[in-house]
Short mmCIF file of C-alpha atoms in Angstrom, two decimals:
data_model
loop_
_atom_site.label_atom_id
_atom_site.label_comp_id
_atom_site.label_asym_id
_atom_site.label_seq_id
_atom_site.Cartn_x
_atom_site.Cartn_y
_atom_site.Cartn_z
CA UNK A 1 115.57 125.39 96.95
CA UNK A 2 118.42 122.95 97.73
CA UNK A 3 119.19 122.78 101.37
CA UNK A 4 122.47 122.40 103.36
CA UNK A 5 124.41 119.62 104.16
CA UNK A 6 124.12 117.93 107.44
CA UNK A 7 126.12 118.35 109.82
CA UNK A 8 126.74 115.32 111.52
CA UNK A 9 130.30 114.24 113.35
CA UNK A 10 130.45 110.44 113.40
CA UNK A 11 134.07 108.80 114.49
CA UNK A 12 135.51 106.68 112.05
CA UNK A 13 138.67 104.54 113.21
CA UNK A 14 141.22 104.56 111.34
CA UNK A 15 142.48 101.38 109.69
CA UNK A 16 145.73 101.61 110.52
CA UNK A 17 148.57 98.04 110.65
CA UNK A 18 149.77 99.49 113.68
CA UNK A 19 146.01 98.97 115.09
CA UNK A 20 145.70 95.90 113.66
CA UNK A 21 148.02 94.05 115.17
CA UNK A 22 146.29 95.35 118.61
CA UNK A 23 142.93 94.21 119.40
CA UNK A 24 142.85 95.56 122.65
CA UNK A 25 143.85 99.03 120.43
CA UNK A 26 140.67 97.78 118.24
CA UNK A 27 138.21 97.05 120.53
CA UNK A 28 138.39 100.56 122.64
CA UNK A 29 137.93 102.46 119.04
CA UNK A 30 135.23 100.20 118.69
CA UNK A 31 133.27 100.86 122.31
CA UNK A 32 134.14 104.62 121.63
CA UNK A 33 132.54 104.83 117.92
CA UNK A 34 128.81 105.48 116.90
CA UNK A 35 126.55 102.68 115.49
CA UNK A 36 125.42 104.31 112.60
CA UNK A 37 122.52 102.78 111.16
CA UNK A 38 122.87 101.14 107.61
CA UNK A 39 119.56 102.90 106.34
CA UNK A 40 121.66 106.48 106.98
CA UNK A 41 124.80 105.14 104.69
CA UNK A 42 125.32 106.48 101.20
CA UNK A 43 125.53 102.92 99.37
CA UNK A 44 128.49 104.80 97.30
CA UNK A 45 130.48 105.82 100.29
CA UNK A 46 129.14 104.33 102.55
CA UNK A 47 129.35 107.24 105.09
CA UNK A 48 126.69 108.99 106.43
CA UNK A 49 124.55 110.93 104.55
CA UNK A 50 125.20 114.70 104.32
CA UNK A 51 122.35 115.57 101.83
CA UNK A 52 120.35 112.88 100.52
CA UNK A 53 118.43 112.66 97.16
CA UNK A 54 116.47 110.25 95.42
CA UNK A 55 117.08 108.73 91.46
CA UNK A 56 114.25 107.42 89.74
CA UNK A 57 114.94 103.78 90.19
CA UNK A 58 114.30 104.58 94.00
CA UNK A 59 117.29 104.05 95.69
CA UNK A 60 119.12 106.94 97.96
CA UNK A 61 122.28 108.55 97.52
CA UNK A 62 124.16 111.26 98.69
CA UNK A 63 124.34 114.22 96.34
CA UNK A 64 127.80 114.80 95.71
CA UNK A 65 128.73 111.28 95.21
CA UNK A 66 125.76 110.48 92.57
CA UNK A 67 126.47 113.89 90.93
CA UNK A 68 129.94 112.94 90.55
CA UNK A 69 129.04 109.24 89.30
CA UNK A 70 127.08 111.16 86.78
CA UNK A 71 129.26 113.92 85.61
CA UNK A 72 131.76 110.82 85.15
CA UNK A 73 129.25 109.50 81.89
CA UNK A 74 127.58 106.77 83.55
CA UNK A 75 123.99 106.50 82.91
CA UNK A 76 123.10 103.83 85.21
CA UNK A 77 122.24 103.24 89.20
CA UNK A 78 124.90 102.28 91.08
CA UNK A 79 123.47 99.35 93.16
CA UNK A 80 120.93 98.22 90.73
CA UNK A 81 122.69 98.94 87.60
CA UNK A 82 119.30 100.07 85.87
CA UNK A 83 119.74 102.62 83.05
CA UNK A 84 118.32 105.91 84.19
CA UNK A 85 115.55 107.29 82.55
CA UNK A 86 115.77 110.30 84.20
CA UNK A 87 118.84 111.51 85.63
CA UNK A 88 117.60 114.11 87.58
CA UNK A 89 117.45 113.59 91.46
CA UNK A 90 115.16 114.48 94.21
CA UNK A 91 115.81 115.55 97.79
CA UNK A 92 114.94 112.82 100.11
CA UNK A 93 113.42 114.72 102.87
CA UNK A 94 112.04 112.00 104.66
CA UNK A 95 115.74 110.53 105.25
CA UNK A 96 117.21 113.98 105.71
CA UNK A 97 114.81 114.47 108.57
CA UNK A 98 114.95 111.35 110.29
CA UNK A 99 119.48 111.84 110.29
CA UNK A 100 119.00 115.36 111.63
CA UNK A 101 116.89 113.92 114.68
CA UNK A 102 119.36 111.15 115.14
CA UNK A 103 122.01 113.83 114.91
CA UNK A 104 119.97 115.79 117.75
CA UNK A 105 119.93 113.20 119.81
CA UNK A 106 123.46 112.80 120.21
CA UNK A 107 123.42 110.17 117.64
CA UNK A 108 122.37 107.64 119.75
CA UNK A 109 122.43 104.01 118.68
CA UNK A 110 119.66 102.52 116.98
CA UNK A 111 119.07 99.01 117.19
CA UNK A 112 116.59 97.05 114.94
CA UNK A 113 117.06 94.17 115.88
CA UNK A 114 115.81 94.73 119.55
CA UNK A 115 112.27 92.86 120.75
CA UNK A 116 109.13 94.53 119.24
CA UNK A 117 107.90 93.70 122.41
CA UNK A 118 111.09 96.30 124.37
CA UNK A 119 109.76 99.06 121.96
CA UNK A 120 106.34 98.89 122.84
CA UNK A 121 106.85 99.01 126.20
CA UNK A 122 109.06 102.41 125.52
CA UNK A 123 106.06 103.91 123.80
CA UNK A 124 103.47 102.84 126.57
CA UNK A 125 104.95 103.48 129.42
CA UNK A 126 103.99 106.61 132.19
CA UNK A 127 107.71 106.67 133.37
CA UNK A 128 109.37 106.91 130.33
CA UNK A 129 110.63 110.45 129.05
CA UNK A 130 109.94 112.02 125.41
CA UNK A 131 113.15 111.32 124.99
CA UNK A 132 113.67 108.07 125.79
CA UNK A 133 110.53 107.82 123.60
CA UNK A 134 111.46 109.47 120.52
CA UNK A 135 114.36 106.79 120.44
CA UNK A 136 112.24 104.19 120.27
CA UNK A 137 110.57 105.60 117.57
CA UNK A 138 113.51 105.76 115.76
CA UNK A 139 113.84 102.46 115.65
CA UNK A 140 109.94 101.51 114.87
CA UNK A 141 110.74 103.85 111.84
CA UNK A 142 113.65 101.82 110.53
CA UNK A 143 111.45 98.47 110.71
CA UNK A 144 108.34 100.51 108.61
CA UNK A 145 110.62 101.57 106.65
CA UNK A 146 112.32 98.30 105.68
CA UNK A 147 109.65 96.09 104.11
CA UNK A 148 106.39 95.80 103.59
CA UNK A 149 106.43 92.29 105.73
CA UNK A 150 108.01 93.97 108.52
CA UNK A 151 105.33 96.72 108.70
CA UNK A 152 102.05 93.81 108.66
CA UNK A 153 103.95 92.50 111.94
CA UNK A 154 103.97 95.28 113.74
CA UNK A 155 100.56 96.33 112.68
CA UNK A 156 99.60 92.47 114.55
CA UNK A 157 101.77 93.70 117.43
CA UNK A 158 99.47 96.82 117.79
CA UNK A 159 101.95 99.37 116.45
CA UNK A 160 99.31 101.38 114.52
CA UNK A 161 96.68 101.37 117.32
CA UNK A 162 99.31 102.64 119.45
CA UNK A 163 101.27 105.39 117.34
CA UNK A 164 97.41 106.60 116.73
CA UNK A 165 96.63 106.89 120.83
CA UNK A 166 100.12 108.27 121.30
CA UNK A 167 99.00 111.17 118.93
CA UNK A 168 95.58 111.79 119.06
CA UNK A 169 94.91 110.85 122.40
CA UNK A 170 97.07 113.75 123.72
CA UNK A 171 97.31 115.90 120.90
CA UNK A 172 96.66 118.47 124.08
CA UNK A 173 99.96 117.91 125.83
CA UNK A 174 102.23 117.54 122.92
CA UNK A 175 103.25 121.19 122.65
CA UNK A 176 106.66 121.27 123.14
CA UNK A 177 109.15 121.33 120.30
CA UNK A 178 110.52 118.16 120.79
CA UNK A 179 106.31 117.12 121.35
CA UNK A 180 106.41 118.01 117.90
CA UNK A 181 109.27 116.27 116.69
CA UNK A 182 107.59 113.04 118.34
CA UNK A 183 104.39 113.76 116.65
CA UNK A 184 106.22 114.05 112.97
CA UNK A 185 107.91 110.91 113.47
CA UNK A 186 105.07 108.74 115.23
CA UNK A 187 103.04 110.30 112.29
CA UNK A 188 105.38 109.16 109.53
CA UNK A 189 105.42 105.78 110.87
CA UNK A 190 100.99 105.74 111.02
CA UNK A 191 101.97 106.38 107.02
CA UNK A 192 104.41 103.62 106.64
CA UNK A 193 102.13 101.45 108.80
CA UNK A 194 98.76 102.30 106.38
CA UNK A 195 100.65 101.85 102.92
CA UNK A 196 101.45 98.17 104.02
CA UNK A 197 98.49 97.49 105.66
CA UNK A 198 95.56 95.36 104.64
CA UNK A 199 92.20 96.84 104.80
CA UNK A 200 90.72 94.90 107.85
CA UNK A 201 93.73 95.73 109.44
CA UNK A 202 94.07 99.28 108.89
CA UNK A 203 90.24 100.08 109.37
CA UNK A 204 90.10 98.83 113.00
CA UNK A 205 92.74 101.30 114.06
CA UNK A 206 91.49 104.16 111.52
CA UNK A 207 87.94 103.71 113.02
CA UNK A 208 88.92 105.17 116.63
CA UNK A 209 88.05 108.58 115.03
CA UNK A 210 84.60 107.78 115.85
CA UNK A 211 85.34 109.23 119.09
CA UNK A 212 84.68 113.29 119.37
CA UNK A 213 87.86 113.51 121.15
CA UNK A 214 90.30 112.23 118.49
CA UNK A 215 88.43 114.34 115.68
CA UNK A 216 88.82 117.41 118.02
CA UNK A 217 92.96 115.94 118.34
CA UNK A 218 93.04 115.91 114.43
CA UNK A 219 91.42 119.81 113.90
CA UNK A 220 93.90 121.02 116.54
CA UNK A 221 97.29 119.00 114.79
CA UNK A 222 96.08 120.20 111.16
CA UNK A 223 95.44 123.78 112.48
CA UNK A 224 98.74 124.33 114.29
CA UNK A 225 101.06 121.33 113.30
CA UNK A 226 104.47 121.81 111.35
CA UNK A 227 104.09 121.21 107.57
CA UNK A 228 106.10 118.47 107.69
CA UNK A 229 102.15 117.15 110.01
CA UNK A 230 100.30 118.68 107.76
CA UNK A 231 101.86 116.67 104.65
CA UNK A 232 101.44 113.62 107.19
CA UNK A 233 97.66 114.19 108.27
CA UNK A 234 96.85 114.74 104.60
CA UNK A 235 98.36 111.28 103.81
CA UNK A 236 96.53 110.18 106.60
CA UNK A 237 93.26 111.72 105.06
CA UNK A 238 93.91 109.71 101.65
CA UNK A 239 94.29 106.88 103.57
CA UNK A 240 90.80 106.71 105.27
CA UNK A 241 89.17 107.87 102.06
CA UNK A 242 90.40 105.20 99.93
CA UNK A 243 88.62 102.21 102.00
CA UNK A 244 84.93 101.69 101.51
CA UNK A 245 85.24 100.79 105.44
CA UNK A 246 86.78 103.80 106.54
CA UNK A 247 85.41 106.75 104.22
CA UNK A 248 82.36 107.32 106.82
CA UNK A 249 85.18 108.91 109.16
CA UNK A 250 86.46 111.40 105.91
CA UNK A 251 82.32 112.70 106.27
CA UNK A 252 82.94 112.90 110.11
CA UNK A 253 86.32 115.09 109.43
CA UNK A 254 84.57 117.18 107.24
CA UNK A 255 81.50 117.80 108.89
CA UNK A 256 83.01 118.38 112.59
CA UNK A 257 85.99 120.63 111.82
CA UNK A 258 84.81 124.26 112.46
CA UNK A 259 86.52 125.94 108.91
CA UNK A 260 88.20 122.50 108.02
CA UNK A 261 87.20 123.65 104.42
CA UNK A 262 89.27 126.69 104.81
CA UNK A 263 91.86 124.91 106.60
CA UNK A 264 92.27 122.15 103.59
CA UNK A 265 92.87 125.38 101.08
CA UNK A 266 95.76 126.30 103.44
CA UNK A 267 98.44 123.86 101.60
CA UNK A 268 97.11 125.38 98.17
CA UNK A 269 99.03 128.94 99.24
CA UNK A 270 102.16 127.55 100.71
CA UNK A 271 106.17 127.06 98.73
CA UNK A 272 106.15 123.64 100.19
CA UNK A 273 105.69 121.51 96.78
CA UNK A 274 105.46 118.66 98.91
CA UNK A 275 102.68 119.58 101.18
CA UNK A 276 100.90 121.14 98.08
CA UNK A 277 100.80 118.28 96.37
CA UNK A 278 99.72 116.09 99.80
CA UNK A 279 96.82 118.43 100.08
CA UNK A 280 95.92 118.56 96.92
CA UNK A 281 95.45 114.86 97.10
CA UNK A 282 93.93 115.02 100.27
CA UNK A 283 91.38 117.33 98.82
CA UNK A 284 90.73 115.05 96.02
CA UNK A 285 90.38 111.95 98.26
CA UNK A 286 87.85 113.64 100.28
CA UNK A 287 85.76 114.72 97.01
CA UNK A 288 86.12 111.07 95.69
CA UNK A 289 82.85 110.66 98.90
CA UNK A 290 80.22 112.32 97.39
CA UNK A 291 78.51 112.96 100.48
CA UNK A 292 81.87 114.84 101.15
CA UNK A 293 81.29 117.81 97.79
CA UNK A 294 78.76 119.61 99.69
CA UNK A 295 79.88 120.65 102.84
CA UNK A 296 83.49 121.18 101.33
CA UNK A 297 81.58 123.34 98.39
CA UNK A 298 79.82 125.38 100.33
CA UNK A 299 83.21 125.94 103.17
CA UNK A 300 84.97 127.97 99.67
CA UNK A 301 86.59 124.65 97.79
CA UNK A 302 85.72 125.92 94.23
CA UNK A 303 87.32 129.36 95.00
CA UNK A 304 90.80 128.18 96.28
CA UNK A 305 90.92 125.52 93.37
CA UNK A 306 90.26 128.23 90.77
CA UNK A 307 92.74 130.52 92.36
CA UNK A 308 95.34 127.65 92.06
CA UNK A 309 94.52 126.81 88.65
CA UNK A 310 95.00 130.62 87.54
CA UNK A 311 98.26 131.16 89.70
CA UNK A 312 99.98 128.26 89.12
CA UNK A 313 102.53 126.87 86.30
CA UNK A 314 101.12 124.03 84.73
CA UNK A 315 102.23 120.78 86.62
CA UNK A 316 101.22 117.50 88.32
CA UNK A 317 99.12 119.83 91.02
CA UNK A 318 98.00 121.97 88.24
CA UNK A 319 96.09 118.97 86.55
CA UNK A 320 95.22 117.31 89.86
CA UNK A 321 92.93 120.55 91.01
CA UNK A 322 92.00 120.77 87.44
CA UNK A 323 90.33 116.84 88.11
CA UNK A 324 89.11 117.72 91.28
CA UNK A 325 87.28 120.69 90.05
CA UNK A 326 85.50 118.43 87.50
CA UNK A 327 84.71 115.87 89.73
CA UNK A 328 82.54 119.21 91.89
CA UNK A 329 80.93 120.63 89.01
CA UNK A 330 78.23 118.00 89.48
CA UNK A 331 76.31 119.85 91.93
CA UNK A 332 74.68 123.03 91.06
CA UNK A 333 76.10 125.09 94.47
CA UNK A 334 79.76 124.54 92.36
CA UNK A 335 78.39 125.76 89.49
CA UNK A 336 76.92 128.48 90.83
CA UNK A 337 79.93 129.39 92.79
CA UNK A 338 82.05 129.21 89.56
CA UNK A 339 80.13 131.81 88.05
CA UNK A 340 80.12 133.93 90.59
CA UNK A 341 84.40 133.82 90.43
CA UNK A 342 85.18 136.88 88.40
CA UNK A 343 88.20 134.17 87.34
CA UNK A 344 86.03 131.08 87.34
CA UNK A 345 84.77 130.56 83.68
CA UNK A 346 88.34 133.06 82.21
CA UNK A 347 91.02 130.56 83.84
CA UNK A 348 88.89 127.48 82.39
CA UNK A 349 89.15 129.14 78.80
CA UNK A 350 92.38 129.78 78.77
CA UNK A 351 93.12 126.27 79.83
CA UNK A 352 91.43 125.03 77.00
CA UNK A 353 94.80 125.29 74.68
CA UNK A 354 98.21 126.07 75.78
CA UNK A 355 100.96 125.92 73.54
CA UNK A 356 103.36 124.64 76.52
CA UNK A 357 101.04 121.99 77.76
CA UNK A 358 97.88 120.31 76.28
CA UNK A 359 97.81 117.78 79.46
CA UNK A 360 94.78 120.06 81.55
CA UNK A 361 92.89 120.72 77.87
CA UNK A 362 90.54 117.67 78.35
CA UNK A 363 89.65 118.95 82.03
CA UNK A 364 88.96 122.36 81.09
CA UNK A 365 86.46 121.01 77.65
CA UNK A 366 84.81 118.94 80.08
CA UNK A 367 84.27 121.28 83.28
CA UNK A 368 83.13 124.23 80.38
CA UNK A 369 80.66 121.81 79.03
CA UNK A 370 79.40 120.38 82.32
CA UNK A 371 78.67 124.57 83.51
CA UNK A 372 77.57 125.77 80.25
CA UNK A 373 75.18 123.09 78.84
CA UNK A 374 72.20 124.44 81.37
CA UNK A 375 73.26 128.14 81.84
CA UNK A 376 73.13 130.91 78.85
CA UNK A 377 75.26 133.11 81.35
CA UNK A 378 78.20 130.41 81.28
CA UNK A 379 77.85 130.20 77.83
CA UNK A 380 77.78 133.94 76.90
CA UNK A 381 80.85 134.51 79.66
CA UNK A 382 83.16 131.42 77.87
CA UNK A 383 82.74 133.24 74.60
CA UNK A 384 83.83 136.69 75.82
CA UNK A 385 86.53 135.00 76.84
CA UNK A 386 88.20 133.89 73.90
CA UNK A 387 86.75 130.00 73.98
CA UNK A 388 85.90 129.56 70.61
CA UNK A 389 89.28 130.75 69.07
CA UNK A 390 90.43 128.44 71.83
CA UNK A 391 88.65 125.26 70.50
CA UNK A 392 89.73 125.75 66.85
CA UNK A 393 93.11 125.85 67.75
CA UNK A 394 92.72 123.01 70.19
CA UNK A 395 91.65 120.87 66.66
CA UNK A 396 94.24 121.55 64.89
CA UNK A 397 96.96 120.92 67.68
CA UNK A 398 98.40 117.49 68.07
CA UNK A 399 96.22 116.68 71.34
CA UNK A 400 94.46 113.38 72.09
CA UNK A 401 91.40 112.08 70.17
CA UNK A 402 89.52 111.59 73.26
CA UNK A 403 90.14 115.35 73.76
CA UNK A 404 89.17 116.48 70.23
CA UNK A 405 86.01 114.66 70.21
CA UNK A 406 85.17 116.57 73.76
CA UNK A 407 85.97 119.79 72.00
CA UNK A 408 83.91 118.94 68.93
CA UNK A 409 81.18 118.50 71.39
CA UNK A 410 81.63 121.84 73.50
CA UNK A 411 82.10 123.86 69.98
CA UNK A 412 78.49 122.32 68.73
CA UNK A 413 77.26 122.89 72.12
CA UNK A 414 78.11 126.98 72.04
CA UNK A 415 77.26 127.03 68.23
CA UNK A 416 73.87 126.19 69.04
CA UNK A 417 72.95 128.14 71.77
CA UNK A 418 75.18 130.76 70.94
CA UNK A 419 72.66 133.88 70.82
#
């Protein structure tokens, strides 16, 4: 659903001769107009941003302008001149949300280029309001956003260590709106901080959720945060999971979060494509540790992946639950508890072959061979439900090899048992 524009007000003086010819003229339009950050200026007209969306090279545009560059016949970027691939565009939420604050705020200035050293102090200090706070973060947000240089600096100046403490050392008194808006954007910055970060780096900070206290601060922020923390304490989960040095703390998450299981599935019901797919890959980050599968087996994993599998059109979330549900089926408590799904084994089947997609096929032959190469009652169940018809016509579509072979495999496997 495509949102509004911003509104947003910002002064622009008019570049009249008359005013030319007057600096003094100039130079009180000047004191009197907003300093609007360059990262919040469409690079087409260069004004500020009313609804921003994304092309595939990357770069950021505002919507009417790129549609009407577009509808004009050119297939390229604008600024890099790369031929698009895909012209379609995607709503830059991240941007969007970041301009409303600043438009919130009274569209305060933000300055970059002001001492690392002046920002921490903002974000440390007793005396300081949220407010004066939450502008600061602005401005660490620009710098992580900028380069991936800029970020490894202020990870040496203690950035993450700090955003982390700011969050999860008082997730308790951060229940305010604008509390929330703070934890969002300190949040968002941890993100920007991690993807740059090298793994000695990132660990050090990561491994203060050791402490009972921050684990508690990270149940309570998943359980009641905004969606927009949810998306970022999924990223965050991803994160620790893909470090050999931090993935002890995803097994801490897991097994000291009363209902975290249940509270995981939570993304897999919501509209929000973007936190669906954040949890998804949250959920398949924290199966990637096996000592994760059981706990998050036996807290109802295999039940909300089926039910997305059956609910959903097929897409990029589709086929990610349909990977993480294979890479479960290796212990016998998912097995079991796909049997016991009255839509467990039927959803599997009729994965097997879709005319409108063949992407999930190779999934669905492999999780049906991994549950019904020990158990006559997954066997019996997959042909009630249509499987072999399914496999035949699998063969004769124009899917992988790879996938065929796996079919061939699963068909000899019912064949033989079959009776």
């Amino acid at each position: 659903m495509q949102s509004g524009p911003i509104t947003a007000s910002v002064h622009k003086p008019q570049a009249t001769s008359s005013r030319r010819s007057c600096p003094l003229a100039m130079r009180e339009d000047l004191d009197q107009e907003v300093v609007i950050p360059h990262l919040f200026r469409c690079p087409i007209s260069l004004d500020v941003f009313t609804d921003p969306v994304t092309l595939c090279t990357g770069q950021t545009y505002d919507r009417p302008n790129i549609e009407r560059w577009l509808q004009l016949g050119n297939l390229t970027c604008p600024v890099t001149m790369q031929r698009l691939q895909d012209p379609s565009v995607v709503p830059n939420h991240t941007l969007r949300h970041l301009i409303e604050q600043w438009t919130l705020l009274g569209r305060q200035p933000v300055d970059p280029g002001r001492p690392l050293i002046a920002l921490k102090h903002d974000l440390e200090s007793h005396e300081n309001t949220l407010t004066e706070k939450l502008h600061a973060l602005q401005e660490v947000r620009l710098l992580s956003d900028e380069s991936k240089s800029r970020c490894s600096y202020l990870i040496r100046m203690g950035f993450l260590s700090l955003l982390l403490e700011l969050v999860f050392g008082q997730a308790q008194s951060l229940k305010s709106s604008q509390s929330q808006v703070f934890v969002e954007e300190a949040l968002a910055c941890v993100i920007s901080l991690l993807e740059a970060a090298d793994e000695p780096e990132s660990s050090w900070s990561i491994n203060m959720f050791k402490e009972e206290s921050k684990l508690a601060s990270f149940h309570e922020l998943f359980r009641g945060g905004s969606s927009i923390t949810k998306t970022s304490l999924c990223r965050l989960i991803e994160a620790i999971c893909s470090s050999p040095q931090t993935q002890e703390i995803s097994t801490l998450l897991v097994e000291n979060g009363t209902n975290f299981s249940n509270e995981l599935m939570v993304p897999l019901y919501q509209n929000d494509e973007v936190l669906l797919e954040a949890g998804l890959r949250a959920i398949r980050s924290l199966c990637s540790v096996q000592a994760n599968r059981d706990a998050l087996v036996q807290g109802g994993l295999l039940d909300g992946l089926v039910a997305h599998i059956q609910d959903v059109t097929v897409g990029s979330t589709h086929l990610m639950a349909m990977a993480t549900l294979e890479q479960i089926l290796g212990l016998e408590k998912a097995r079991e508890a796909l049997l016991d799904n009255p839509n467990g084994i039927k959803s599997l089947v009729k994965m097997v072959f879709r005319v409108s997609d063949l992407e999930g096929s190779e999934s669905a032959v492999s999780c049906l061979t991994i549950v019904c190469e020990n158990s006559l009652r997954a066997r019996e169940a997959a042909i009630g439900f249509g499987v072999l018809t399914q496999l035949l016509l699998l063969l004769q579509s124009q899917c992988s090899g790879r996938t065929k072979t796996r079919a061939r495999v699963l068909l000899k496997l019912l064949r033989s048992k079959e009776g």
